[in-house]
XYZ file of N, CA, C and O in Angstrom:
272
model
N 34.572 6.198 26.532
C 33.414 6.734 27.218
C 33.439 8.257 27.189
O 34.493 8.871 27.243
N 32.266 8.828 27.149
C 32.156 10.277 27.179
C 32.215 10.751 28.625
O 31.924 10.001 29.554
N 32.588 12.007 28.803
C 32.591 12.547 30.169
C 31.174 12.569 30.772
O 30.185 12.432 30.066
N 31.102 12.781 32.053
C 29.882 12.657 32.860
C 28.648 13.332 32.271
O 27.628 12.671 32.116
N 28.614 14.625 31.947
C 27.327 15.225 31.557
C 26.757 14.629 30.270
O 25.547 14.554 30.095
N 27.608 14.190 29.363
C 27.104 13.683 28.086
C 26.446 12.315 28.235
O 25.480 12.018 27.540
N 26.950 11.494 29.135
C 26.333 10.194 29.389
C 24.929 10.397 29.965
O 23.966 9.743 29.555
N 24.806 11.305 30.907
C 23.502 11.594 31.502
C 22.548 12.176 30.468
O 21.364 11.799 30.416
N 23.045 13.073 29.624
C 22.210 13.658 28.578
C 21.719 12.583 27.609
O 20.548 12.567 27.217
N 22.607 11.662 27.249
C 22.225 10.573 26.359
C 21.149 9.693 27.006
O 20.191 9.277 26.345
N 21.277 9.409 28.276
C 20.281 8.616 28.991
C 18.931 9.319 29.020
O 17.892 8.704 28.771
N 18.930 10.606 29.306
C 17.678 11.370 29.358
C 17.007 11.390 27.988
O 15.793 11.174 27.871
N 17.776 11.640 26.932
C 17.193 11.697 25.600
C 16.671 10.339 25.153
O 15.632 10.245 24.489
N 17.343 9.274 25.522
C 16.871 7.928 25.182
C 15.563 7.621 25.900
O 14.631 7.051 25.307
N 15.472 7.980 27.162
C 14.228 7.762 27.908
C 13.093 8.597 27.330
O 11.957 8.122 27.206
N 13.393 9.821 26.958
C 12.388 10.689 26.362
C 11.876 10.095 25.038
O 10.666 10.078 24.788
N 12.778 9.588 24.224
C 12.373 8.972 22.956
C 11.529 7.726 23.212
O 10.552 7.468 22.489
N 11.872 6.956 24.221
C 11.103 5.747 24.536
C 9.696 6.096 25.020
O 8.749 5.349 24.777
N 9.544 7.203 25.686
C 8.231 7.627 26.172
C 7.417 8.243 25.032
O 6.205 8.027 24.927
N 8.066 9.001 24.155
C 7.354 9.689 23.079
C 6.900 8.754 21.969
O 5.867 9.003 21.342
N 7.625 7.701 21.709
C 7.316 6.818 20.578
C 5.892 6.252 20.643
O 5.154 6.347 19.655
N 5.439 5.673 21.748
C 4.063 5.163 21.781
C 3.014 6.261 21.632
O 1.976 6.051 21.000
N 3.287 7.419 22.172
C 2.333 8.525 22.065
C 2.201 8.963 20.618
O 1.099 9.197 20.122
N 3.317 9.053 19.924
C 3.293 9.440 18.511
C 2.546 8.392 17.691
O 1.735 8.733 16.825
N 2.792 7.124 17.964
C 2.105 6.062 17.223
C 0.599 6.086 17.471
O -0.196 5.884 16.548
N 0.188 6.354 18.718
C -1.244 6.438 19.011
C -1.893 7.599 18.266
O -2.997 7.464 17.734
N -1.209 8.742 18.213
C -1.783 9.885 17.505
C -1.861 9.613 16.006
O -2.812 10.040 15.346
N -0.889 8.885 15.462
C -0.950 8.539 14.045
C -2.118 7.592 13.770
O -2.793 7.715 12.746
N -2.369 6.658 14.673
C -3.509 5.750 14.500
C -4.823 6.510 14.531
O -5.733 6.232 13.751
N -4.925 7.470 15.431
C -6.155 8.271 15.504
C -6.340 9.071 14.223
O -7.452 9.187 13.705
N -5.252 9.637 13.708
C -5.339 10.402 12.468
C -5.738 9.492 11.311
O -6.530 9.878 10.453
N -5.232 8.276 11.294
C -5.592 7.327 10.241
C -7.083 6.991 10.310
O -7.745 6.873 9.271
N -7.615 6.843 11.514
C -9.051 6.574 11.664
C -9.869 7.749 11.140
O -10.867 7.564 10.440
N -9.450 8.962 11.455
C -10.159 10.143 10.950
C -10.093 10.202 9.432
O -11.077 10.555 8.768
N -8.933 9.867 8.876
C -8.794 9.877 7.421
C -9.703 8.845 6.766
O -10.285 9.108 5.712
N -9.824 7.658 7.392
C -10.708 6.633 6.839
C -12.160 7.107 6.857
O -12.907 6.921 5.891
N -12.571 7.728 7.947
C -13.945 8.235 8.053
C -14.182 9.331 7.011
O -15.214 9.361 6.340
N -13.217 10.221 6.856
C -13.346 11.296 5.876
C -13.399 10.733 4.450
O -14.171 11.206 3.618
N -12.611 9.716 4.168
C -12.622 9.106 2.838
C -13.965 8.435 2.567
O -14.492 8.531 1.447
N -14.516 7.777 3.563
C -15.834 7.142 3.401
C -16.906 8.195 3.145
O -17.766 8.012 2.279
N -16.845 9.305 3.862
C -17.797 10.397 3.660
C -17.650 10.973 2.246
O -18.651 11.207 1.560
N -16.420 11.208 1.812
C -16.185 11.726 0.462
C -16.722 10.773 -0.593
O -17.299 11.196 -1.598
N -16.536 9.481 -0.378
C -17.043 8.487 -1.328
C -18.563 8.557 -1.422
O -19.124 8.548 -2.518
N -19.220 8.637 -0.283
C -20.688 8.716 -0.287
C -21.179 9.978 -0.990
O -22.163 9.950 -1.732
N -20.493 11.097 -0.755
C -20.867 12.348 -1.419
C -20.681 12.214 -2.928
O -21.534 12.645 -3.709
N -19.585 11.586 -3.357
C -19.341 11.415 -4.785
C -20.386 10.511 -5.422
O -20.835 10.772 -6.543
N -20.795 9.456 -4.737
C -21.820 8.564 -5.274
C -23.142 9.312 -5.412
O -23.839 9.203 -6.432
N -23.476 10.090 -4.412
C -24.724 10.860 -4.464
C -24.678 11.885 -5.600
O -25.661 12.050 -6.336
N -23.535 12.548 -5.757
C -23.398 13.525 -6.839
C -23.509 12.843 -8.195
O -24.123 13.387 -9.131
N -22.940 11.656 -8.316
C -23.026 10.920 -9.585
C -24.474 10.565 -9.906
O -24.907 10.690 -11.063
N -25.228 10.143 -8.910
C -26.650 9.826 -9.132
C -27.416 11.069 -9.573
O -28.248 11.010 -10.490
N -27.148 12.199 -8.933
C -27.835 13.438 -9.295
C -27.478 13.865 -10.714
O -28.342 14.328 -11.469
N -26.227 13.699 -11.101
C -25.813 14.053 -12.457
C -26.510 13.157 -13.472
O -26.948 13.622 -14.535
N -26.624 11.873 -13.152
C -27.337 10.957 -14.048
C -28.798 11.380 -14.201
O -29.355 11.337 -15.305
N -29.436 11.796 -13.116
C -30.818 12.250 -13.187
C -30.941 13.501 -14.056
O -31.867 13.635 -14.864
N -30.003 14.420 -13.897
C -30.021 15.656 -14.696
C -29.831 15.325 -16.176
O -30.501 15.893 -17.046
N -28.917 14.393 -16.474
C -28.701 13.991 -17.872
C -29.964 13.374 -18.457
O -30.330 13.643 -19.607
N -30.648 12.550 -17.660
C -31.890 11.931 -18.123
C -32.945 12.995 -18.411
O -33.629 12.948 -19.457
N -33.068 13.958 -17.528
C -34.037 15.031 -17.739
C -33.692 15.854 -18.973
O -34.570 16.231 -19.753
N -32.422 16.132 -19.167
C -32.006 16.897 -20.344
C -32.297 16.123 -21.623
O -32.709 16.708 -22.639
N -32.086 14.812 -21.588
C -32.403 14.000 -22.767
C -33.892 14.033 -23.069
O -34.304 14.109 -24.230
N -34.733 13.971 -22.035
C -36.186 14.059 -22.236
C -36.579 15.400 -22.841
O -37.377 15.466 -23.777
N -35.989 16.466 -22.315
C -36.288 17.801 -22.826
C -35.850 17.912 -24.286
O -36.562 18.453 -25.141
N -34.689 17.362 -24.600
C -34.181 17.414 -25.972
C -35.100 16.638 -26.932
O -35.377 17.091 -28.043
N -35.594 15.476 -26.484
C -36.506 14.695 -27.315
C -37.821 15.439 -27.553
O -38.378 15.397 -28.643
N -38.315 16.142 -26.524
C -39.556 16.895 -26.684
C -39.382 18.059 -27.640
O -40.290 18.399 -28.397
N -38.207 18.682 -27.605
C -37.952 19.822 -28.490
C -37.848 19.347 -29.938
O -38.374 19.973 -30.841
N -37.184 18.236 -30.149
C -37.021 17.711 -31.511
C -38.267 16.986 -31.895
O -38.883 16.936 -32.795
């Protein structure tokens, strides 16, 4: 056994870890939710950009056909 102050210190640190663990897990879950929302937003922006690029390509093809 360790002398008196070290046993008490070990008990305090164990209790602190037991209290912090759920809080850390909750914050990680919240961050994961934010990441999912951000990924969904990025996906929608990419889809919209792809549609706009397709429209621009179509217009350029029309212009090229008119020139030739």
